[in-house]
């Protein structure tokens, strides 16, 4: 079986996604603010313990992506974390889109909703693009 060569595009995508997840988790813990931390706060339903558990998961996933970026294989651990984060982000996307459905009679509201959809789709696609194993 031929080994697939890693492209620069996947490298950049994985690096950007790792940084995004780490920064988002820091925002959840109160270091700065971001739209993403607000999305996670909405998913936590106002329960601080859930918010911090989700922040820890995002931090672990971001660190796993960084470690994997430099060719180290963490075995099945990083794959499990990746799939849990993928499922979590799909739920985040659905809840955020539902909460922002609002009044679509205004063009700006539709553009904001589409922007949320596009950003979260890019994150989901990036998680899916990172291969299992090395």
mmCIF file of N, CA and C in Angstrom:
data_model
loop_
_atom_site.group_PDB
_atom_site.id
_atom_site.type_symbol
_atom_site.label_atom_id
_atom_site.label_comp_id
_atom_site.label_asym_id
_atom_site.label_seq_id
_atom_site.Cartn_x
_atom_site.Cartn_y
_atom_site.Cartn_z
ATOM 1 N N UNK A 1 0.842 -1.176 0.000
ATOM 2 C CA UNK A 1 0.000 0.000 0.000
ATOM 3 C C UNK A 1 0.889 1.241 0.000
ATOM 4 N N UNK A 2 0.627 2.160 -0.898
ATOM 5 C CA UNK A 2 1.428 3.376 -1.009
ATOM 6 C C UNK A 2 1.068 4.342 0.115
ATOM 7 N N UNK A 3 2.090 4.981 0.652
ATOM 8 C CA UNK A 3 1.870 5.950 1.707
ATOM 9 C C UNK A 3 1.554 7.305 1.072
ATOM 10 N N UNK A 4 0.446 7.916 1.500
ATOM 11 C CA UNK A 4 0.034 9.189 0.926
ATOM 12 C C UNK A 4 0.908 10.306 1.483
ATOM 13 N N UNK A 5 1.405 11.148 0.593
ATOM 14 C CA UNK A 5 2.256 12.247 1.015
ATOM 15 C C UNK A 5 1.388 13.375 1.578
ATOM 16 N N UNK A 6 1.877 13.972 2.628
ATOM 17 C CA UNK A 6 1.166 15.069 3.284
ATOM 18 C C UNK A 6 1.363 16.345 2.461
ATOM 19 N N UNK A 7 0.282 17.035 2.167
ATOM 20 C CA UNK A 7 0.379 18.255 1.369
ATOM 21 C C UNK A 7 0.521 19.464 2.278
ATOM 22 N N UNK A 8 1.002 20.551 1.701
ATOM 23 C CA UNK A 8 1.170 21.792 2.458
ATOM 24 C C UNK A 8 -0.193 22.340 2.886
ATOM 25 N N UNK A 9 -1.203 22.104 2.054
ATOM 26 C CA UNK A 9 -2.545 22.580 2.393
ATOM 27 C C UNK A 9 -3.091 21.920 3.647
ATOM 28 N N UNK A 10 -2.905 20.622 3.780
ATOM 29 C CA UNK A 10 -3.367 19.911 4.973
ATOM 30 C C UNK A 10 -2.552 20.356 6.187
ATOM 31 N N UNK A 11 -1.252 20.599 5.981
ATOM 32 C CA UNK A 11 -0.400 21.082 7.069
ATOM 33 C C UNK A 11 -0.909 22.421 7.596
ATOM 34 N N UNK A 12 -1.175 23.355 6.689
ATOM 35 C CA UNK A 12 -1.659 24.686 7.079
ATOM 36 C C UNK A 12 -3.038 24.578 7.738
ATOM 37 N N UNK A 13 -3.904 23.752 7.178
ATOM 38 C CA UNK A 13 -5.243 23.553 7.737
ATOM 39 C C UNK A 13 -5.165 22.994 9.158
ATOM 40 N N UNK A 14 -4.310 22.003 9.361
ATOM 41 C CA UNK A 14 -4.188 21.394 10.681
ATOM 42 C C UNK A 14 -3.593 22.378 11.687
ATOM 43 N N UNK A 15 -2.613 23.155 11.262
ATOM 44 C CA UNK A 15 -2.017 24.159 12.143
ATOM 45 C C UNK A 15 -3.055 25.214 12.536
ATOM 46 N N UNK A 16 -3.793 25.712 11.550
ATOM 47 C CA UNK A 16 -4.808 26.736 11.818
ATOM 48 C C UNK A 16 -5.904 26.192 12.735
ATOM 49 N N UNK A 17 -6.318 24.966 12.508
ATOM 50 C CA UNK A 17 -7.363 24.367 13.326
ATOM 51 C C UNK A 17 -6.872 24.148 14.759
ATOM 52 N N UNK A 18 -5.623 23.717 14.916
ATOM 53 C CA UNK A 18 -5.059 23.521 16.256
ATOM 54 C C UNK A 18 -5.025 24.847 17.022
ATOM 55 N N UNK A 19 -4.549 25.894 16.360
ATOM 56 C CA UNK A 19 -4.489 27.212 16.998
ATOM 57 C C UNK A 19 -5.904 27.697 17.330
ATOM 58 N N UNK A 20 -6.840 27.525 16.405
ATOM 59 C CA UNK A 20 -8.224 27.958 16.628
ATOM 60 C C UNK A 20 -8.828 27.261 17.847
ATOM 61 N N UNK A 21 -8.644 25.938 17.946
ATOM 62 C CA UNK A 21 -9.230 25.193 19.067
ATOM 63 C C UNK A 21 -8.587 25.584 20.395
ATOM 64 N N UNK A 22 -7.281 25.793 20.387
ATOM 65 C CA UNK A 22 -6.600 26.189 21.624
ATOM 66 C C UNK A 22 -7.041 27.581 22.059
ATOM 67 N N UNK A 23 -7.100 28.521 21.127
ATOM 68 C CA UNK A 23 -7.519 29.890 21.455
ATOM 69 C C UNK A 23 -8.982 29.900 21.912
ATOM 70 N N UNK A 24 -9.831 29.122 21.253
ATOM 71 C CA UNK A 24 -11.239 29.047 21.657
ATOM 72 C C UNK A 24 -11.359 28.502 23.072
ATOM 73 N N UNK A 25 -10.575 27.477 23.394
ATOM 74 C CA UNK A 25 -10.644 26.938 24.755
ATOM 75 C C UNK A 25 -10.145 27.958 25.772
ATOM 76 N N UNK A 26 -9.112 28.720 25.427
ATOM 77 C CA UNK A 26 -8.652 29.776 26.329
ATOM 78 C C UNK A 26 -9.733 30.834 26.537
ATOM 79 N N UNK A 27 -10.466 31.155 25.471
ATOM 80 C CA UNK A 27 -11.567 32.117 25.585
ATOM 81 C C UNK A 27 -12.670 31.579 26.492
ATOM 82 N N UNK A 28 -12.910 30.289 26.436
ATOM 83 C CA UNK A 28 -13.912 29.680 27.311
ATOM 84 C C UNK A 28 -13.503 29.845 28.773
ATOM 85 N N UNK A 29 -12.193 29.742 29.032
ATOM 86 C CA UNK A 29 -11.695 29.881 30.400
ATOM 87 C C UNK A 29 -11.550 31.339 30.822
ATOM 88 N N UNK A 30 -11.926 32.282 29.954
ATOM 89 C CA UNK A 30 -11.948 33.686 30.327
ATOM 90 C C UNK A 30 -10.761 34.504 29.854
ATOM 91 N N UNK A 31 -9.863 33.922 29.085
ATOM 92 C CA UNK A 31 -8.727 34.657 28.549
ATOM 93 C C UNK A 31 -9.159 35.238 27.203
ATOM 94 N N UNK A 32 -9.659 36.464 27.205
ATOM 95 C CA UNK A 32 -10.146 37.074 25.975
ATOM 96 C C UNK A 32 -11.582 36.655 25.673
ATOM 97 N N UNK A 33 -12.081 37.108 24.553
ATOM 98 C CA UNK A 33 -13.444 36.793 24.125
ATOM 99 C C UNK A 33 -13.429 36.426 22.651
ATOM 100 N N UNK A 34 -14.358 35.567 22.258
ATOM 101 C CA UNK A 34 -14.517 35.253 20.846
ATOM 102 C C UNK A 34 -15.946 34.800 20.603
ATOM 103 N N UNK A 35 -16.346 34.820 19.344
ATOM 104 C CA UNK A 35 -17.671 34.329 18.979
ATOM 105 C C UNK A 35 -17.779 32.854 19.321
ATOM 106 N N UNK A 36 -16.704 32.125 19.103
ATOM 107 C CA UNK A 36 -16.728 30.684 19.351
ATOM 108 C C UNK A 36 -16.989 30.365 20.802
ATOM 109 N N UNK A 37 -16.384 31.134 21.707
ATOM 110 C CA UNK A 37 -16.626 30.846 23.117
ATOM 111 C C UNK A 37 -18.090 31.104 23.454
ATOM 112 N N UNK A 38 -18.700 32.079 22.788
ATOM 113 C CA UNK A 38 -20.127 32.328 23.002
ATOM 114 C C UNK A 38 -20.955 31.149 22.501
ATOM 115 N N UNK A 39 -20.541 30.537 21.387
ATOM 116 C CA UNK A 39 -21.259 29.372 20.875
ATOM 117 C C UNK A 39 -21.170 28.214 21.863
ATOM 118 N N UNK A 40 -20.005 28.003 22.438
ATOM 119 C CA UNK A 40 -19.828 26.925 23.404
ATOM 120 C C UNK A 40 -20.614 27.228 24.678
ATOM 121 N N UNK A 41 -20.627 28.488 25.092
ATOM 122 C CA UNK A 41 -21.396 28.859 26.285
ATOM 123 C C UNK A 41 -22.875 28.554 26.072
ATOM 124 N N UNK A 42 -23.369 28.770 24.862
ATOM 125 C CA UNK A 42 -24.770 28.460 24.561
ATOM 126 C C UNK A 42 -25.007 26.956 24.641
ATOM 127 N N UNK A 43 -24.030 26.170 24.225
ATOM 128 C CA UNK A 43 -24.149 24.723 24.275
ATOM 129 C C UNK A 43 -24.134 24.214 25.716
ATOM 130 N N UNK A 44 -23.445 24.930 26.607
ATOM 131 C CA UNK A 44 -23.339 24.517 28.004
ATOM 132 C C UNK A 44 -24.611 24.797 28.788
ATOM 133 N N UNK A 45 -25.576 25.489 28.200
ATOM 134 C CA UNK A 45 -26.867 25.799 28.830
ATOM 135 C C UNK A 45 -26.700 26.504 30.171
ATOM 136 N N UNK A 46 -25.658 27.349 30.272
ATOM 137 C CA UNK A 46 -25.452 28.133 31.481
ATOM 138 C C UNK A 46 -24.852 27.359 32.645
ATOM 139 N N UNK A 47 -24.452 26.127 32.438
ATOM 140 C CA UNK A 47 -23.862 25.324 33.505
ATOM 141 C C UNK A 47 -22.339 25.431 33.387
ATOM 142 N N UNK A 48 -21.689 26.097 34.349
ATOM 143 C CA UNK A 48 -20.237 26.317 34.239
ATOM 144 C C UNK A 48 -19.415 25.032 34.093
ATOM 145 N N UNK A 49 -19.799 23.972 34.777
ATOM 146 C CA UNK A 49 -19.022 22.728 34.708
ATOM 147 C C UNK A 49 -18.978 22.187 33.276
ATOM 148 N N UNK A 50 -20.099 22.244 32.567
ATOM 149 C CA UNK A 50 -20.139 21.760 31.177
ATOM 150 C C UNK A 50 -19.256 22.635 30.296
ATOM 151 N N UNK A 51 -19.314 23.938 30.526
ATOM 152 C CA UNK A 51 -18.502 24.870 29.744
ATOM 153 C C UNK A 51 -17.019 24.546 29.903
ATOM 154 N N UNK A 52 -16.573 24.281 31.118
ATOM 155 C CA UNK A 52 -15.155 23.997 31.351
ATOM 156 C C UNK A 52 -14.748 22.622 30.840
ATOM 157 N N UNK A 53 -15.644 21.661 30.888
ATOM 158 C CA UNK A 53 -15.362 20.338 30.314
ATOM 159 C C UNK A 53 -15.185 20.468 28.806
ATOM 160 N N UNK A 54 -16.068 21.231 28.164
ATOM 161 C CA UNK A 54 -15.950 21.453 26.718
ATOM 162 C C UNK A 54 -14.665 22.206 26.387
ATOM 163 N N UNK A 55 -14.310 23.179 27.204
ATOM 164 C CA UNK A 55 -13.056 23.906 27.005
ATOM 165 C C UNK A 55 -11.846 23.000 27.111
ATOM 166 N N UNK A 56 -11.863 22.095 28.081
ATOM 167 C CA UNK A 56 -10.760 21.131 28.232
ATOM 168 C C UNK A 56 -10.680 20.214 27.010
ATOM 169 N N UNK A 57 -11.836 19.756 26.534
ATOM 170 C CA UNK A 57 -11.856 18.885 25.355
ATOM 171 C C UNK A 57 -11.269 19.602 24.142
ATOM 172 N N UNK A 58 -11.654 20.853 23.941
ATOM 173 C CA UNK A 58 -11.117 21.612 22.806
ATOM 174 C C UNK A 58 -9.613 21.833 22.950
ATOM 175 N N UNK A 59 -9.161 22.074 24.175
ATOM 176 C CA UNK A 59 -7.729 22.264 24.413
ATOM 177 C C UNK A 59 -6.959 20.976 24.098
ATOM 178 N N UNK A 60 -7.465 19.839 24.581
ATOM 179 C CA UNK A 60 -6.813 18.548 24.327
ATOM 180 C C UNK A 60 -6.776 18.258 22.829
ATOM 181 N N UNK A 61 -7.882 18.512 22.135
ATOM 182 C CA UNK A 61 -7.934 18.268 20.698
ATOM 183 C C UNK A 61 -6.941 19.162 19.963
ATOM 184 N N UNK A 62 -6.885 20.437 20.319
ATOM 185 C CA UNK A 62 -5.933 21.351 19.684
ATOM 186 C C UNK A 62 -4.494 20.927 19.916
ATOM 187 N N UNK A 63 -4.181 20.494 21.132
ATOM 188 C CA UNK A 63 -2.823 20.037 21.441
ATOM 189 C C UNK A 63 -2.515 18.746 20.677
ATOM 190 N N UNK A 64 -3.491 17.839 20.600
ATOM 191 C CA UNK A 64 -3.292 16.603 19.821
ATOM 192 C C UNK A 64 -3.007 16.923 18.355
ATOM 193 N N UNK A 65 -3.750 17.888 17.791
ATOM 194 C CA UNK A 65 -3.517 18.277 16.401
ATOM 195 C C UNK A 65 -2.116 18.866 16.221
ATOM 196 N N UNK A 66 -1.644 19.643 17.213
ATOM 197 C CA UNK A 66 -0.293 20.203 17.130
ATOM 198 C C UNK A 66 0.758 19.103 17.199
ATOM 199 N N UNK A 67 0.575 18.159 18.114
ATOM 200 C CA UNK A 67 1.525 17.047 18.250
ATOM 201 C C UNK A 67 1.540 16.215 16.971
ATOM 202 N N UNK A 68 0.338 15.943 16.447
ATOM 203 C CA UNK A 68 0.212 15.151 15.225
ATOM 204 C C UNK A 68 0.807 15.880 14.017
ATOM 205 N N UNK A 69 0.771 17.197 14.062
ATOM 206 C CA UNK A 69 1.290 18.028 12.987
ATOM 207 C C UNK A 69 2.777 17.756 12.727
ATOM 208 N N UNK A 70 3.503 17.466 13.782
ATOM 209 C CA UNK A 70 4.935 17.249 13.657
ATOM 210 C C UNK A 70 5.303 15.774 13.542
ATOM 211 N N UNK A 71 4.318 14.938 13.212
ATOM 212 C CA UNK A 71 4.592 13.551 12.868
ATOM 213 C C UNK A 71 4.549 12.557 14.005
ATOM 214 N N UNK A 72 4.221 12.999 15.207
ATOM 215 C CA UNK A 72 4.128 12.067 16.326
ATOM 216 C C UNK A 72 2.752 11.418 16.342
ATOM 217 N N UNK A 73 2.725 10.120 16.539
ATOM 218 C CA UNK A 73 1.463 9.389 16.547
ATOM 219 C C UNK A 73 1.075 9.066 17.984
ATOM 220 N N UNK A 74 -0.093 9.473 18.382
ATOM 221 C CA UNK A 74 -0.584 9.212 19.735
ATOM 222 C C UNK A 74 -1.468 7.973 19.780
ATOM 223 N N UNK A 75 -1.437 7.181 18.734
ATOM 224 C CA UNK A 75 -2.262 5.972 18.692
ATOM 225 C C UNK A 75 -3.730 6.309 18.503
ATOM 226 N N UNK A 76 -4.571 5.562 19.162
ATOM 227 C CA UNK A 76 -6.019 5.755 19.034
ATOM 228 C C UNK A 76 -6.530 6.945 19.839
ATOM 229 N N UNK A 77 -5.729 7.421 20.806
ATOM 230 C CA UNK A 77 -6.181 8.505 21.679
ATOM 231 C C UNK A 77 -6.587 9.744 20.889
ATOM 232 N N UNK A 78 -5.708 10.198 19.990
ATOM 233 C CA UNK A 78 -6.022 11.415 19.243
ATOM 234 C C UNK A 78 -7.173 11.210 18.264
ATOM 235 N N UNK A 79 -7.349 9.990 17.776
ATOM 236 C CA UNK A 79 -8.485 9.720 16.891
ATOM 237 C C UNK A 79 -9.806 9.800 17.656
ATOM 238 N N UNK A 80 -9.814 9.267 18.870
ATOM 239 C CA UNK A 80 -11.023 9.330 19.709
ATOM 240 C C UNK A 80 -11.345 10.784 20.041
ATOM 241 N N UNK A 81 -10.329 11.546 20.426
ATOM 242 C CA UNK A 81 -10.530 12.967 20.742
ATOM 243 C C UNK A 81 -11.035 13.712 19.512
ATOM 244 N N UNK A 82 -10.481 13.387 18.348
ATOM 245 C CA UNK A 82 -10.894 14.036 17.100
ATOM 246 C C UNK A 82 -12.375 13.790 16.813
ATOM 247 N N UNK A 83 -12.819 12.546 16.956
ATOM 248 C CA UNK A 83 -14.216 12.229 16.652
ATOM 249 C C UNK A 83 -15.180 12.799 17.688
ATOM 250 N N UNK A 84 -14.770 12.837 18.942
ATOM 251 C CA UNK A 84 -15.611 13.469 19.969
ATOM 252 C C UNK A 84 -15.748 14.955 19.666
ATOM 253 N N UNK A 85 -14.632 15.604 19.295
ATOM 254 C CA UNK A 85 -14.670 17.025 18.954
ATOM 255 C C UNK A 85 -15.515 17.266 17.708
ATOM 256 N N UNK A 86 -15.431 16.375 16.736
ATOM 257 C CA UNK A 86 -16.238 16.492 15.518
ATOM 258 C C UNK A 86 -17.726 16.454 15.855
ATOM 259 N N UNK A 87 -18.123 15.494 16.653
ATOM 260 C CA UNK A 87 -19.537 15.387 17.052
ATOM 261 C C UNK A 87 -19.954 16.620 17.843
ATOM 262 N N UNK A 88 -19.093 17.059 18.757
ATOM 263 C CA UNK A 88 -19.380 18.257 19.543
ATOM 264 C C UNK A 88 -19.575 19.463 18.636
ATOM 265 N N UNK A 89 -18.701 19.621 17.633
ATOM 266 C CA UNK A 89 -18.803 20.805 16.782
ATOM 267 C C UNK A 89 -20.027 20.749 15.870
ATOM 268 N N UNK A 90 -20.451 19.578 15.486
ATOM 269 C CA UNK A 90 -21.688 19.458 14.714
ATOM 270 C C UNK A 90 -22.869 19.905 15.578
ATOM 271 N N UNK A 91 -22.882 19.493 16.844
ATOM 272 C CA UNK A 91 -23.945 19.915 17.763
ATOM 273 C C UNK A 91 -23.882 21.428 17.978
ATOM 274 N N UNK A 92 -22.672 21.975 18.158
ATOM 275 C CA UNK A 92 -22.495 23.421 18.308
ATOM 276 C C UNK A 92 -23.071 24.147 17.096
ATOM 277 N N UNK A 93 -22.785 23.641 15.908
ATOM 278 C CA UNK A 93 -23.271 24.269 14.680
ATOM 279 C C UNK A 93 -24.789 24.264 14.615
ATOM 280 N N UNK A 94 -25.394 23.141 14.905
ATOM 281 C CA UNK A 94 -26.856 23.033 14.842
ATOM 282 C C UNK A 94 -27.514 23.967 15.848
ATOM 283 N N UNK A 95 -27.023 23.970 17.088
ATOM 284 C CA UNK A 95 -27.616 24.832 18.115
ATOM 285 C C UNK A 95 -27.421 26.305 17.766
ATOM 286 N N UNK A 96 -26.222 26.667 17.303
ATOM 287 C CA UNK A 96 -25.957 28.063 16.959
ATOM 288 C C UNK A 96 -26.810 28.521 15.782
ATOM 289 N N UNK A 97 -26.951 27.687 14.777
ATOM 290 C CA UNK A 97 -27.787 28.058 13.633
ATOM 291 C C UNK A 97 -29.253 28.191 14.047
ATOM 292 N N UNK A 98 -29.709 27.307 14.909
ATOM 293 C CA UNK A 98 -31.097 27.371 15.376
ATOM 294 C C UNK A 98 -31.337 28.640 16.196
ATOM 295 N N UNK A 99 -30.388 28.987 17.059
ATOM 296 C CA UNK A 99 -30.550 30.182 17.897
ATOM 297 C C UNK A 99 -30.498 31.467 17.066
ATOM 298 N N UNK A 100 -29.831 31.436 15.926
ATOM 299 C CA UNK A 100 -29.675 32.633 15.097
ATOM 300 C C UNK A 100 -30.627 32.677 13.917
ATOM 301 N N UNK A 101 -31.637 31.820 13.915
ATOM 302 C CA UNK A 101 -32.566 31.793 12.781
ATOM 303 C C UNK A 101 -33.313 33.128 12.676
ATOM 304 N N UNK A 102 -33.828 33.630 13.756
ATOM 305 C CA UNK A 102 -34.424 34.963 13.831
ATOM 306 C C UNK A 102 -35.294 35.357 12.660
ATOM 307 N N UNK A 103 -35.270 36.644 12.391
ATOM 308 C CA UNK A 103 -36.084 37.235 11.331
ATOM 309 C C UNK A 103 -35.235 37.380 10.074
ATOM 310 N N UNK A 104 -35.539 36.581 9.056
ATOM 311 C CA UNK A 104 -34.767 36.616 7.829
ATOM 312 C C UNK A 104 -35.258 37.678 6.843
ATOM 313 N N UNK A 105 -36.137 38.563 7.275
ATOM 314 C CA UNK A 105 -36.593 39.608 6.373
ATOM 315 C C UNK A 105 -35.500 40.648 6.139
ATOM 316 N N UNK A 106 -34.516 40.676 7.036
ATOM 317 C CA UNK A 106 -33.393 41.600 6.878
ATOM 318 C C UNK A 106 -32.239 40.856 6.224
ATOM 319 N N UNK A 107 -31.643 41.445 5.205
ATOM 320 C CA UNK A 107 -30.539 40.820 4.494
ATOM 321 C C UNK A 107 -29.330 40.556 5.385
ATOM 322 N N UNK A 108 -29.079 41.447 6.350
ATOM 323 C CA UNK A 108 -27.922 41.288 7.231
ATOM 324 C C UNK A 108 -28.076 40.042 8.098
ATOM 325 N N UNK A 109 -29.294 39.735 8.515
ATOM 326 C CA UNK A 109 -29.526 38.550 9.347
ATOM 327 C C UNK A 109 -29.223 37.274 8.562
ATOM 328 N N UNK A 110 -29.604 37.241 7.311
ATOM 329 C CA UNK A 110 -29.330 36.073 6.465
ATOM 330 C C UNK A 110 -27.822 35.930 6.256
ATOM 331 N N UNK A 111 -27.136 37.040 6.009
ATOM 332 C CA UNK A 111 -25.688 36.979 5.801
ATOM 333 C C UNK A 111 -24.973 36.528 7.073
ATOM 334 N N UNK A 112 -25.424 36.987 8.227
ATOM 335 C CA UNK A 112 -24.823 36.565 9.501
ATOM 336 C C UNK A 112 -25.020 35.064 9.707
ATOM 337 N N UNK A 113 -26.219 34.576 9.424
ATOM 338 C CA UNK A 113 -26.528 33.155 9.579
ATOM 339 C C UNK A 113 -25.657 32.315 8.631
ATOM 340 N N UNK A 114 -25.513 32.772 7.383
ATOM 341 C CA UNK A 114 -24.677 32.061 6.414
ATOM 342 C C UNK A 114 -23.199 32.101 6.815
ATOM 343 N N UNK A 115 -22.768 33.207 7.414
ATOM 344 C CA UNK A 115 -21.397 33.311 7.886
ATOM 345 C C UNK A 115 -21.131 32.312 9.019
ATOM 346 N N UNK A 116 -22.071 32.163 9.934
ATOM 347 C CA UNK A 116 -21.957 31.171 11.008
ATOM 348 C C UNK A 116 -21.885 29.767 10.404
ATOM 349 N N UNK A 117 -22.752 29.495 9.446
ATOM 350 C CA UNK A 117 -22.762 28.187 8.789
ATOM 351 C C UNK A 117 -21.426 27.921 8.089
ATOM 352 N N UNK A 118 -20.918 28.910 7.372
ATOM 353 C CA UNK A 118 -19.662 28.739 6.636
ATOM 354 C C UNK A 118 -18.489 28.504 7.583
ATOM 355 N N UNK A 119 -18.401 29.296 8.653
ATOM 356 C CA UNK A 119 -17.289 29.154 9.595
ATOM 357 C C UNK A 119 -17.303 27.782 10.259
ATOM 358 N N UNK A 120 -18.457 27.371 10.724
ATOM 359 C CA UNK A 120 -18.541 26.072 11.388
ATOM 360 C C UNK A 120 -18.347 24.920 10.407
ATOM 361 N N UNK A 121 -18.767 25.102 9.166
ATOM 362 C CA UNK A 121 -18.528 24.076 8.145
ATOM 363 C C UNK A 121 -17.044 23.937 7.839
ATOM 364 N N UNK A 122 -16.327 25.050 7.830
ATOM 365 C CA UNK A 122 -14.885 25.005 7.634
ATOM 366 C C UNK A 122 -14.198 24.255 8.776
ATOM 367 N N UNK A 123 -14.655 24.464 9.983
ATOM 368 C CA UNK A 123 -14.075 23.766 11.134
ATOM 369 C C UNK A 123 -14.364 22.273 11.042
ATOM 370 N N UNK A 124 -15.598 21.919 10.731
ATOM 371 C CA UNK A 124 -15.965 20.505 10.595
ATOM 372 C C UNK A 124 -15.178 19.856 9.456
ATOM 373 N N UNK A 125 -15.083 20.534 8.324
ATOM 374 C CA UNK A 125 -14.311 20.012 7.202
ATOM 375 C C UNK A 125 -12.843 19.852 7.544
ATOM 376 N N UNK A 126 -12.290 20.789 8.298
ATOM 377 C CA UNK A 126 -10.902 20.694 8.715
ATOM 378 C C UNK A 126 -10.656 19.511 9.624
ATOM 379 N N UNK A 127 -11.555 19.280 10.559
ATOM 380 C CA UNK A 127 -11.433 18.114 11.439
ATOM 381 C C UNK A 127 -11.494 16.829 10.621
ATOM 382 N N UNK A 128 -12.399 16.782 9.658
ATOM 383 C CA UNK A 128 -12.523 15.590 8.811
ATOM 384 C C UNK A 128 -11.307 15.385 7.905
ATOM 385 N N UNK A 129 -10.627 16.478 7.530
ATOM 386 C CA UNK A 129 -9.488 16.375 6.615
ATOM 387 C C UNK A 129 -8.251 15.802 7.296
ATOM 388 N N UNK A 130 -8.195 15.886 8.615
ATOM 389 C CA UNK A 130 -7.035 15.376 9.340
ATOM 390 C C UNK A 130 -7.170 13.867 9.446
ATOM 391 N N UNK A 131 -6.203 13.176 8.880
ATOM 392 C CA UNK A 131 -6.285 11.720 8.768
ATOM 393 C C UNK A 131 -5.993 11.026 10.090
ATOM 394 N N UNK A 132 -6.506 9.818 10.218
ATOM 395 C CA UNK A 132 -6.202 8.982 11.374
ATOM 396 C C UNK A 132 -4.764 8.484 11.262
ATOM 397 N N UNK A 133 -4.154 8.291 12.399
ATOM 398 C CA UNK A 133 -2.785 7.781 12.386
ATOM 399 C C UNK A 133 -1.828 8.810 11.815
ATOM 400 N N UNK A 134 -0.698 8.357 11.303
ATOM 401 C CA UNK A 134 0.285 9.286 10.733
ATOM 402 C C UNK A 134 -0.104 9.719 9.352
#
